[in-house]
Amino acid sequence: MEKAERRPYRMGARAAAMEATRTHILRTAVALWMQHWYDEVTLADIAKAAEVSVQTIVNRFGGKEGLADAAADWLAGRVADDRRAPAGDVKAIVAVLIADYELHGDANARWGVDAERIPAIARAIAGARSQHRAWLEQVFSDRLPAGGPAREHALNLHYAATDVALWKLWRRDLGLSREETERAMHDMVIAIDPRRSSDE
């Protein structure tokens, strides 16, 4: 009877340890890909940094592309958690978004280049765009028309005004400070008047 009681506990502890290892590998892979191009980071690099074997990574993810897919999903969840802002508060929404781009913006730019030839990165970029659009619909719900083409037009304008490529233009290409970038994005969002028809 005592052995039967211990077995579920051991299985639960083992599952928890396996999940912890999986999360540690994902966190390590994301950290390395945040700093380097996809091709520059090998499974051996990730294994060494995570203090696991390459075989452990292969067993859990099937290889580098499988790991990239899982890492993109894991990162999307983290970004969703970090992007909490009250709906309708443009200043807070932009501040949250700029904070996210300060952490991930440069990596996003590299991934955009890699997406042209690496399917896992292309899927991650597509997922991130979809997630960003859904987030905009939520936080700007009070600024968007009820439906139809006018809503789609206003959403597209909000998307363009808050895109990571615009952050890169301001921060990296034009050399604006974080504060200047935040103010510029805020002003662009405020300037969008969803009540105005795209026909005008």
PDB file of N, CA and C in Angstrom, residues 28-38 40-41 103 106-107 110-111:
ATOM      1  N   THR A  28      16.323  29.635 -22.262  1.00  0.00           N
ATOM      2  CA  THR A  28      17.715  29.761 -22.704  1.00  0.00           C
ATOM      3  C   THR A  28      17.793  30.011 -24.200  1.00  0.00           C
ATOM      4  N   ALA A  29      17.013  29.259 -24.973  1.00  0.00           N
ATOM      5  CA  ALA A  29      17.004  29.432 -26.434  1.00  0.00           C
ATOM      6  C   ALA A  29      16.547  30.832 -26.814  1.00  0.00           C
ATOM      7  N   VAL A  30      15.479  31.296 -26.178  1.00  0.00           N
ATOM      8  CA  VAL A  30      14.974  32.638 -26.469  1.00  0.00           C
ATOM      9  C   VAL A  30      16.031  33.689 -26.129  1.00  0.00           C
ATOM     10  N   ALA A  31      16.684  33.545 -24.996  1.00  0.00           N
ATOM     11  CA  ALA A  31      17.717  34.514 -24.596  1.00  0.00           C
ATOM     12  C   ALA A  31      18.844  34.572 -25.624  1.00  0.00           C
ATOM     13  N   LEU A  32      19.252  33.411 -26.131  1.00  0.00           N
ATOM     14  CA  LEU A  32      20.324  33.393 -27.131  1.00  0.00           C
ATOM     15  C   LEU A  32      19.860  33.981 -28.460  1.00  0.00           C
ATOM     16  N   TRP A  33      18.632  33.636 -28.872  1.00  0.00           N
ATOM     17  CA  TRP A  33      18.110  34.176 -30.135  1.00  0.00           C
ATOM     18  C   TRP A  33      17.778  35.652 -30.033  1.00  0.00           C
ATOM     19  N   MET A  34      17.608  36.167 -28.841  1.00  0.00           N
ATOM     20  CA  MET A  34      17.407  37.610 -28.674  1.00  0.00           C
ATOM     21  C   MET A  34      18.697  38.376 -28.992  1.00  0.00           C
ATOM     22  N   GLN A  35      19.824  37.712 -28.793  1.00  0.00           N
ATOM     23  CA  GLN A  35      21.113  38.380 -28.946  1.00  0.00           C
ATOM     24  C   GLN A  35      21.822  38.078 -30.260  1.00  0.00           C
ATOM     25  N   HIS A  36      21.438  36.967 -30.912  1.00  0.00           N
ATOM     26  CA  HIS A  36      22.165  36.516 -32.104  1.00  0.00           C
ATOM     27  C   HIS A  36      21.195  36.108 -33.209  1.00  0.00           C
ATOM     28  N   TRP A  37      21.716  36.042 -34.424  1.00  0.00           N
ATOM     29  CA  TRP A  37      20.923  35.538 -35.543  1.00  0.00           C
ATOM     30  C   TRP A  37      20.625  34.055 -35.328  1.00  0.00           C
ATOM     31  N   TYR A  38      19.519  33.617 -35.900  1.00  0.00           N
ATOM     32  CA  TYR A  38      19.073  32.229 -35.762  1.00  0.00           C
ATOM     33  C   TYR A  38      20.177  31.242 -36.129  1.00  0.00           C
ATOM     34  N   GLU A  40      23.331  31.614 -36.164  1.00  0.00           N
ATOM     35  CA  GLU A  40      24.527  31.715 -35.321  1.00  0.00           C
ATOM     36  C   GLU A  40      24.410  30.878 -34.050  1.00  0.00           C
ATOM     37  N   VAL A  41      23.184  30.520 -33.693  1.00  0.00           N
ATOM     38  CA  VAL A  41      22.952  29.761 -32.465  1.00  0.00           C
ATOM     39  C   VAL A  41      22.698  28.300 -32.823  1.00  0.00           C
ATOM     40  N   LEU A 103      12.692  45.581 -25.076  1.00  0.00           N
ATOM     41  CA  LEU A 103      13.230  44.252 -24.768  1.00  0.00           C
ATOM     42  C   LEU A 103      13.382  43.373 -26.008  1.00  0.00           C
ATOM     43  N   ASP A 106      14.801  44.644 -31.234  1.00  0.00           N
ATOM     44  CA  ASP A 106      15.952  44.325 -32.084  1.00  0.00           C
ATOM     45  C   ASP A 106      15.895  42.876 -32.571  1.00  0.00           C
ATOM     46  N   ALA A 107      15.479  41.979 -31.683  1.00  0.00           N
ATOM     47  CA  ALA A 107      15.330  40.579 -32.084  1.00  0.00           C
ATOM     48  C   ALA A 107      14.240  40.440 -33.138  1.00  0.00           C
ATOM     49  N   ARG A 110      15.669  41.200 -36.496  1.00  0.00           N
ATOM     50  CA  ARG A 110      16.467  40.073 -37.018  1.00  0.00           C
ATOM     51  C   ARG A 110      15.562  38.939 -37.477  1.00  0.00           C
ATOM     52  N   TRP A 111      14.534  38.645 -36.682  1.00  0.00           N
ATOM     53  CA  TRP A 111      13.627  37.543 -37.036  1.00  0.00           C
ATOM     54  C   TRP A 111      12.880  37.848 -38.327  1.00  0.00           C
TER      55      TRP A 111
END
